[in-house]
Short mmCIF file of C-alpha atoms in Angstrom, two decimals:
data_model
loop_
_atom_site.label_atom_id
_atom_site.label_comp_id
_atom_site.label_asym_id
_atom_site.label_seq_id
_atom_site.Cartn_x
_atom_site.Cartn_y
_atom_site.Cartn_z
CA UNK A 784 -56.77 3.89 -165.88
CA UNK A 785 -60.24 3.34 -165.02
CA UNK A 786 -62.29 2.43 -161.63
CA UNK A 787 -63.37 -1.07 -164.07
CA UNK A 788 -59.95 -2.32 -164.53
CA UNK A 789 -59.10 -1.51 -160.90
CA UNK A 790 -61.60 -3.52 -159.76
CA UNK A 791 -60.34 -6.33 -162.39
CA UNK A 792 -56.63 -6.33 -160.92
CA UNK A 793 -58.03 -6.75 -157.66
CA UNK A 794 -60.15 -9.64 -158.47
CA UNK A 795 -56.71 -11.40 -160.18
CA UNK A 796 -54.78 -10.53 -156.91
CA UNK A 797 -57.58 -12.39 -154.79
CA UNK A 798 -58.22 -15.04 -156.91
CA UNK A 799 -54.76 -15.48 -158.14
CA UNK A 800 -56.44 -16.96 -161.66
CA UNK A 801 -57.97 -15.01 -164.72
CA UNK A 802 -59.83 -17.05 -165.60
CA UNK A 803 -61.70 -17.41 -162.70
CA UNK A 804 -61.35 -14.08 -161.72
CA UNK A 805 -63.12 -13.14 -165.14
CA UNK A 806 -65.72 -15.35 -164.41
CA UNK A 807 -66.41 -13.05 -160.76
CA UNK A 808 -66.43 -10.02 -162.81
CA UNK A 809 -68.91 -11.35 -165.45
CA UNK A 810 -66.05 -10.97 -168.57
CA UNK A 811 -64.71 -12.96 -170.63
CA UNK A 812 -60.67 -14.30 -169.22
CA UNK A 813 -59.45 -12.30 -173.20
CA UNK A 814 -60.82 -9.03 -171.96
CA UNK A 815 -60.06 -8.97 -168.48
CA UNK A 816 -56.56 -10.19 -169.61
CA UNK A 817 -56.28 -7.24 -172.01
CA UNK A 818 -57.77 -4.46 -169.47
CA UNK A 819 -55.22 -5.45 -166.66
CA UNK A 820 -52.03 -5.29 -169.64
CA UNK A 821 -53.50 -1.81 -170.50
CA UNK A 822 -53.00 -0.63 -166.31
CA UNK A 823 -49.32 -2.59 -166.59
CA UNK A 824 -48.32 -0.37 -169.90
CA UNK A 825 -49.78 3.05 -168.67
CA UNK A 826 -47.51 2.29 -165.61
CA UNK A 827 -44.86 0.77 -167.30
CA UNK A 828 -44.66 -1.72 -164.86
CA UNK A 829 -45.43 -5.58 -163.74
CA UNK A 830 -48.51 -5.80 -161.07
CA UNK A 831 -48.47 -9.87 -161.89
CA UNK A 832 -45.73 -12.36 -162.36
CA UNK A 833 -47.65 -14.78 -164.64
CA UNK A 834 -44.89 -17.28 -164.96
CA UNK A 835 -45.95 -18.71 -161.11
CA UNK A 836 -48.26 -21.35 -160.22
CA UNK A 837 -50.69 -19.58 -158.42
CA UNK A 838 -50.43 -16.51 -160.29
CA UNK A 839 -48.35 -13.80 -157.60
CA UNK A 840 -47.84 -10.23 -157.16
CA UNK A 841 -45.02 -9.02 -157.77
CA UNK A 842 -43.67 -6.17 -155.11
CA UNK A 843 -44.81 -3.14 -156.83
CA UNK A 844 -47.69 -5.51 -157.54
CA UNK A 845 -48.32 -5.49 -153.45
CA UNK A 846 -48.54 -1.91 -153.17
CA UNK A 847 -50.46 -1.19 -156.20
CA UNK A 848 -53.17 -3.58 -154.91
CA UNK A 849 -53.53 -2.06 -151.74
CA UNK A 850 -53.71 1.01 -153.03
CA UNK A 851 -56.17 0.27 -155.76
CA UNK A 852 -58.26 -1.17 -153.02
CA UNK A 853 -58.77 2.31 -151.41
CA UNK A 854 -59.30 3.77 -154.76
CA UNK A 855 -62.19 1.41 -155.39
CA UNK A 856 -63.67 1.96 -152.01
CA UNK A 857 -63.85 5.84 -151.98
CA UNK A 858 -65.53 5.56 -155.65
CA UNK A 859 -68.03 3.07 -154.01
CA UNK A 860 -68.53 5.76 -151.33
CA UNK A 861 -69.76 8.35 -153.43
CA UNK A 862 -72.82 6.15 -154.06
CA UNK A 863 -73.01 6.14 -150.46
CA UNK A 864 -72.88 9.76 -149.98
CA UNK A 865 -75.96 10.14 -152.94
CA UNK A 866 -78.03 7.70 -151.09
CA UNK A 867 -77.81 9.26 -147.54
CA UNK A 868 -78.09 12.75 -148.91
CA UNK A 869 -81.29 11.07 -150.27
CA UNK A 870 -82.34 9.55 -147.20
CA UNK A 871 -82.76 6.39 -149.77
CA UNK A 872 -82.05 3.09 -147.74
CA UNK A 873 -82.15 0.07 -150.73
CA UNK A 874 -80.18 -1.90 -153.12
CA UNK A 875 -77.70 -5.10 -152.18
CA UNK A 876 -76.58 -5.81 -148.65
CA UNK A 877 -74.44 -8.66 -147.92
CA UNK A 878 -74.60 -9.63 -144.52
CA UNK A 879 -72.61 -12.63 -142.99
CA UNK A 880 -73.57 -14.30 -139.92
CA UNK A 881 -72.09 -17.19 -137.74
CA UNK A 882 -73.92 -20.41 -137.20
CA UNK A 883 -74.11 -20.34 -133.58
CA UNK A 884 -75.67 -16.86 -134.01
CA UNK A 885 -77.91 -17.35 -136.72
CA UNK A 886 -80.60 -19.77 -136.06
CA UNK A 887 -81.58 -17.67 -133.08
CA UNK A 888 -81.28 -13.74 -134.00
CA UNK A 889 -82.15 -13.95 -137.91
CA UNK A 890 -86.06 -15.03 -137.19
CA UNK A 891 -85.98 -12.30 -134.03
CA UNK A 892 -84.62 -9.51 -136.62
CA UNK A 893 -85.25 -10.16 -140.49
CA UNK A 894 -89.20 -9.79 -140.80
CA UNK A 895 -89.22 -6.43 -138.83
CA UNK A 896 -86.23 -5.68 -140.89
CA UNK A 897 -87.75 -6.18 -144.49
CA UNK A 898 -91.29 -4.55 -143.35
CA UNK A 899 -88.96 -1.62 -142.79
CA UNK A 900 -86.86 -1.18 -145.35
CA UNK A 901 -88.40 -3.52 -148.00
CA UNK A 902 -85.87 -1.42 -150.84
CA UNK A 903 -82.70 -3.35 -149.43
CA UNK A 904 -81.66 -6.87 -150.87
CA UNK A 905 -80.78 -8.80 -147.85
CA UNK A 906 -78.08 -11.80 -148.73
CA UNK A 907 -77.45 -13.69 -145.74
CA UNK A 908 -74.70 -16.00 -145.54
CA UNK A 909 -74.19 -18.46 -142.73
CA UNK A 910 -69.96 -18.15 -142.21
CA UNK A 911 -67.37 -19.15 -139.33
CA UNK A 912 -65.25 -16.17 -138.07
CA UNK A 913 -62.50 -16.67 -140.02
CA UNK A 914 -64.70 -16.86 -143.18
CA UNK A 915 -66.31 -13.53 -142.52
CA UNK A 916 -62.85 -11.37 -141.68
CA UNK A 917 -61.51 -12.67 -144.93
CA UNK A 918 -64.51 -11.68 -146.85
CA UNK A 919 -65.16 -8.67 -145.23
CA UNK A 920 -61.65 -7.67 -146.10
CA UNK A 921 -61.80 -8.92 -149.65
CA UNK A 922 -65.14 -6.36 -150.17
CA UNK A 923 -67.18 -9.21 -150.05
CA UNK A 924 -69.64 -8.65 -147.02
CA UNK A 925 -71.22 -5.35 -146.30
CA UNK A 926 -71.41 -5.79 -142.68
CA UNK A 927 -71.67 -9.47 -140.47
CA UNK A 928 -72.92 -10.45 -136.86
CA UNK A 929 -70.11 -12.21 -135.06
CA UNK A 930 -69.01 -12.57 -131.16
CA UNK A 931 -66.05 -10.13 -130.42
CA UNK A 932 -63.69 -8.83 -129.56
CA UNK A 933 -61.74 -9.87 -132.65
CA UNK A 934 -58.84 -7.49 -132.18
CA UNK A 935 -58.90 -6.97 -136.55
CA UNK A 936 -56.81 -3.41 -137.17
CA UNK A 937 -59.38 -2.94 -140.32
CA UNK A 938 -63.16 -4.12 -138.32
CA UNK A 939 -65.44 -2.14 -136.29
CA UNK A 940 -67.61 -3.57 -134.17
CA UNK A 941 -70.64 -2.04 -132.73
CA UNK A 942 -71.96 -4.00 -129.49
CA UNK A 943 -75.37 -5.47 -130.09
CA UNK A 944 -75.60 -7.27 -126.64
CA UNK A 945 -74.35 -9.41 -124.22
CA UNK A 946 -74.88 -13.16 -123.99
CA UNK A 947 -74.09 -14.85 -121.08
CA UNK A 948 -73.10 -19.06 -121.33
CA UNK A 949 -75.71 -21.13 -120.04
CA UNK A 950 -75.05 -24.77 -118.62
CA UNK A 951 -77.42 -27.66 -119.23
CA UNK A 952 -77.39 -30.07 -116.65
CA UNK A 953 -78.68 -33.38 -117.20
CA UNK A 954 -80.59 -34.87 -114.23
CA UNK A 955 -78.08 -37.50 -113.34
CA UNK A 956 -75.58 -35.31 -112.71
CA UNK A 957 -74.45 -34.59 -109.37
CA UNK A 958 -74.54 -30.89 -109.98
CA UNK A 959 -78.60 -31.10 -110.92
CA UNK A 960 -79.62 -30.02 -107.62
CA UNK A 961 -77.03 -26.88 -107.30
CA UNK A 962 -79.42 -23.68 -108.95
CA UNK A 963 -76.65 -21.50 -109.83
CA UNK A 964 -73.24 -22.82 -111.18
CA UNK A 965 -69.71 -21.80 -110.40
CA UNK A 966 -66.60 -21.79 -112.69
CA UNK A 967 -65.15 -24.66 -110.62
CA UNK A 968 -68.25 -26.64 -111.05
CA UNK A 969 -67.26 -27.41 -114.71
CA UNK A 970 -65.19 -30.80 -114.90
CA UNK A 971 -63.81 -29.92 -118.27
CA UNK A 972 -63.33 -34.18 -118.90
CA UNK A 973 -66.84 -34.31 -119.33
CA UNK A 974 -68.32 -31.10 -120.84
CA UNK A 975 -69.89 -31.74 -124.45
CA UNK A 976 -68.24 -29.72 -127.20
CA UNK A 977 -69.40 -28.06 -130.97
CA UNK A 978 -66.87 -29.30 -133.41
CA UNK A 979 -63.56 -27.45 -133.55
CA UNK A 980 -64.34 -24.22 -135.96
CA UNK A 981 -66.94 -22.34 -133.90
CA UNK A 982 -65.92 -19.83 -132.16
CA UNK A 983 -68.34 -20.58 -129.23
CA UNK A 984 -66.40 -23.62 -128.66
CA UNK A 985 -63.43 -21.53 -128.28
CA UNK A 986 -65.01 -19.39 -125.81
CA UNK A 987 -66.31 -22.19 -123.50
CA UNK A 988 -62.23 -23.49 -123.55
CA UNK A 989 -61.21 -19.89 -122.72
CA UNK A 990 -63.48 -20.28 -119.51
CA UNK A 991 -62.14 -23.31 -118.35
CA UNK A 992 -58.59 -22.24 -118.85
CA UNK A 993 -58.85 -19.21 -117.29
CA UNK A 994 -59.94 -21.42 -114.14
CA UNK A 995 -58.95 -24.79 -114.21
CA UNK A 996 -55.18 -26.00 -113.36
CA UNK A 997 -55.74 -28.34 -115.41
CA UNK A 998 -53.05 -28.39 -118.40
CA UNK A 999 -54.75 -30.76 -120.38
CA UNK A 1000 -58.31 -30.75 -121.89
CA UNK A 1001 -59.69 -34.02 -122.70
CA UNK A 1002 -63.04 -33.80 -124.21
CA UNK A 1003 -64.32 -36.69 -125.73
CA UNK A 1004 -67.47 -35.85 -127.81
CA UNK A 1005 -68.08 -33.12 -129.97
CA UNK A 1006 -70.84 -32.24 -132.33
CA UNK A 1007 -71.46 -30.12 -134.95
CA UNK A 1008 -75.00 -28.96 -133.39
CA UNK A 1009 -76.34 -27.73 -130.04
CA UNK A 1010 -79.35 -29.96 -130.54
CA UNK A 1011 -77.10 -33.01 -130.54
CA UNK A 1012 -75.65 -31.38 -127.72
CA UNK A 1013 -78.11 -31.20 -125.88
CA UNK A 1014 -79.68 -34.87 -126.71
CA UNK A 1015 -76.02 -36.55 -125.58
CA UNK A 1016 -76.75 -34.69 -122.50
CA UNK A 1017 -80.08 -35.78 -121.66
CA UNK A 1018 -78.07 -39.18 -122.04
CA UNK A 1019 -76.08 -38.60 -119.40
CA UNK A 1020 -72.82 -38.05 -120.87
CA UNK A 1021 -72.21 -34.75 -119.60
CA UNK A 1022 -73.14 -31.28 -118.90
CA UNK A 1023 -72.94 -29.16 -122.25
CA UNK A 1024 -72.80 -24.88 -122.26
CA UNK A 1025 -75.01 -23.02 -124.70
CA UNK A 1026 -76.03 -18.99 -125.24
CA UNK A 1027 -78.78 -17.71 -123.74
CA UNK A 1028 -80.96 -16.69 -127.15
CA UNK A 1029 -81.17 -20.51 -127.72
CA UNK A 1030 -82.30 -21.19 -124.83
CA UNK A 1031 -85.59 -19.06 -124.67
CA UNK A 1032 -87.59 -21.60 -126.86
CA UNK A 1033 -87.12 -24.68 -124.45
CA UNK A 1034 -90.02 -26.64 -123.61
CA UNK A 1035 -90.76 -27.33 -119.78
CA UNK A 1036 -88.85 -29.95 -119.22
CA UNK A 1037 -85.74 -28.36 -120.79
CA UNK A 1038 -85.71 -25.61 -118.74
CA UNK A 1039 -85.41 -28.02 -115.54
CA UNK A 1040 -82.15 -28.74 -116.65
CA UNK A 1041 -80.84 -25.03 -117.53
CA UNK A 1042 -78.51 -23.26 -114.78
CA UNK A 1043 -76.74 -19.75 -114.75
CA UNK A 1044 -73.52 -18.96 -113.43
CA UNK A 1045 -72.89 -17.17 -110.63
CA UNK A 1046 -72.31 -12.92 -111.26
CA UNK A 1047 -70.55 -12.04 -112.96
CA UNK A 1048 -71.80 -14.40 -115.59
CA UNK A 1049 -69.44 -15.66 -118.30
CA UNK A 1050 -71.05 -14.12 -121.40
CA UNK A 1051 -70.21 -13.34 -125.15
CA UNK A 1052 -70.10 -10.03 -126.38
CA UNK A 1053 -72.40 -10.27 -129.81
CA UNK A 1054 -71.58 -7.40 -132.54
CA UNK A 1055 -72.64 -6.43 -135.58
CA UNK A 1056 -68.69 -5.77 -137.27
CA UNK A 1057 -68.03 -4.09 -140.89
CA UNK A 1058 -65.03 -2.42 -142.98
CA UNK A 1059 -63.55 0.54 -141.05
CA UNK A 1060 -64.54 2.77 -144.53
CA UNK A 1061 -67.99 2.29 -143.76
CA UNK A 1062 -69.50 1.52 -146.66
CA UNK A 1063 -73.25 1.32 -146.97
CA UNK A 1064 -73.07 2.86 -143.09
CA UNK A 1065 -76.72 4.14 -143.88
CA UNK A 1066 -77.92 0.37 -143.45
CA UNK A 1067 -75.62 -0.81 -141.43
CA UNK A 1068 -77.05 1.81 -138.97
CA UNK A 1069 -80.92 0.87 -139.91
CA UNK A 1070 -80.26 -3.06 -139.39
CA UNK A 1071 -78.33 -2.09 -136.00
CA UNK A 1072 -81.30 -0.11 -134.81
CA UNK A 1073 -83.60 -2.83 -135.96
CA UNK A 1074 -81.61 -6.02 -134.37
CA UNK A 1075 -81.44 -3.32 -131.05
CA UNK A 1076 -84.88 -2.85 -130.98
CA UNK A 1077 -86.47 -6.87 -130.82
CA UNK A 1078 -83.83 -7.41 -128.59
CA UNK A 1079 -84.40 -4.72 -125.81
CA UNK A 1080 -87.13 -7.07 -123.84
CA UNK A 1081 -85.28 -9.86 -124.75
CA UNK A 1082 -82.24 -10.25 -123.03
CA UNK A 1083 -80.52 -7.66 -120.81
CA UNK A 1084 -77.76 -8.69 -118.20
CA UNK A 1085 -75.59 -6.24 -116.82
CA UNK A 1086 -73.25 -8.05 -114.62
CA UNK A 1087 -71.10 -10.30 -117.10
CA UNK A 1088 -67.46 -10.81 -118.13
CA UNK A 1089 -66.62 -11.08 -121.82
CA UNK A 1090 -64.84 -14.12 -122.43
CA UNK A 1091 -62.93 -14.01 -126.16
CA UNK A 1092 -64.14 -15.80 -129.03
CA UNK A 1093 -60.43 -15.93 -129.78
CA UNK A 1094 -58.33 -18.92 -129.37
CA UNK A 1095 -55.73 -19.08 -125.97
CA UNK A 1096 -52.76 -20.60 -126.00
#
């Protein structure tokens, strides 16, 4: 068997189709059809039960899949190993990034970044969490910029920095005068919430739980944008919590209305996360020392407390 129809039995077990699976490797559905038969006779066994609806793998299938995904990945590495032996830094990177992350770091990062190392192909996807752990898995990201700890058994991360929560106050509210917040100062009725999906959201419940008695969270607006956020706040209809890095571009009058909390500050630890094989580890360690770099003036708090991007029960 061959590294090419590998990689074609693992596209059928993701994608649970050949035909559309062909289409992702660029053959046609007849050839892909016949490579994958050709693995199933040399093994004399079935990897595919093709009489379900999604197409399924059947239990040799399982292992054989998880084995040819190894396979495929040390092959990759050798290409890895030529490169760095090199000291060559180029070709395709696929880098996913969440939204709440990426309007702020990507403009900070990406021009020093390609000035650098113009020989790497940069494709930057905006993604939710739980988009980039299943592509990451499925070999589909190189590396991604998330907030962590994500507690995946197959992810590193690698802290980039930490982010504390910032509150915006509006000035009708009777905790505009206060210059430093406390946990307890959050009425968790009235705080104004991204859409359910972001994992900042998630964080910013995990606070409140882990202070309030309260056993029920009623939160009545919720947007899909800190910038309508922020506007229903300036309308008085409630205090809202955002990250630090998008806070540095507020005009005057904006940052009248912007409080920290009280040491240590509730923050979010940023990484940049990736495939425990380490593929492509040669830029993953170039963009890390880039995105390390701008940042080092930028923002540096020492006296935080990570709260999880992870949902609590």
């Amino acid at each position: 068997m061959t590294i090419t129809q590998l990689q074609y039995v693992l596209a059928v077990a993701e994608y649970k189709n050949f035909t559309l699976a062909a289409e992702k490797c660029f053959v046609t559905q007849p050839t892909l059809s016949m490579q994958i038969q050709k693995v199933e006779d040399e093994l004399d066994i079935v990897i595919f039960d093709r009489s379900k609806k999604p197409i399924q793998l059947t239990e040799v299938g399982q292992k054989i899949v998880a084995q040819a995904k190894n396979i495929v990945n040390e092959a990759d590495r050798i290409q890895d190993i030529v490169d760095q032996e090199k000291g060559y830094i180029g070709g395709e990177f696929r880098l996913g990034i969440i939204p709440t992350i990426m309007p702020t770091l990507l403009p900070m990062f990406l021009n020093n970044f390609i000035k650098k190392y113009p020989k790497v192909k940069l494709i930057i996807e905006e993604l939710n969490t739980a988009e980039i752990v299943t592509k990451l898995k499925n070999g589909h990201l190189d590396a991604a910029i998330a907030a962590t700890p994500l507690e995946e058994e197959k992810i590193k991360e690698v802290v980039l920095y930490y982010e504390p929560f910032m509150v915006y106050v509006p000035e009708s509210h009777s905790k505009f005068e206060k210059k430093e917040l406390e946990i307890d100062d959050l009425n968790v009725d009235e705080i104004l919430l991204l859409q359910d999906g972001h994992c900042f959201r998630e964080g910013i419940l995990n606070i409140c739980k882990s202070k309030s008695q309260s056993k029920e969270n009623k939160f009545q607006i919720e947007s899909g944008s800190f910038e309508t956020l922020i506007k229903l706040s300036d309308e008085g209809l409630g205090m809202t919590l955002l990250p630090y890095l998008h806070t540095l571009d507020f005009n005057d009058k904006e940052k009248t209305k912007l409080r920290h909390f009280a040491d240590p500050k509730p923050s979010r630890e940023v990484s940049l996360i990736f495939p425990k094989n380490e593929l492509k580890i040669h830029i993953i360690d170039a963009l890390r020392n880039v995105i390390s770099g701008v940042l080092r003036g930028a923002i540096a708090f020492q006296n935080v407390e990570i709260i999880s991007p992870l949902h609590k029960k």
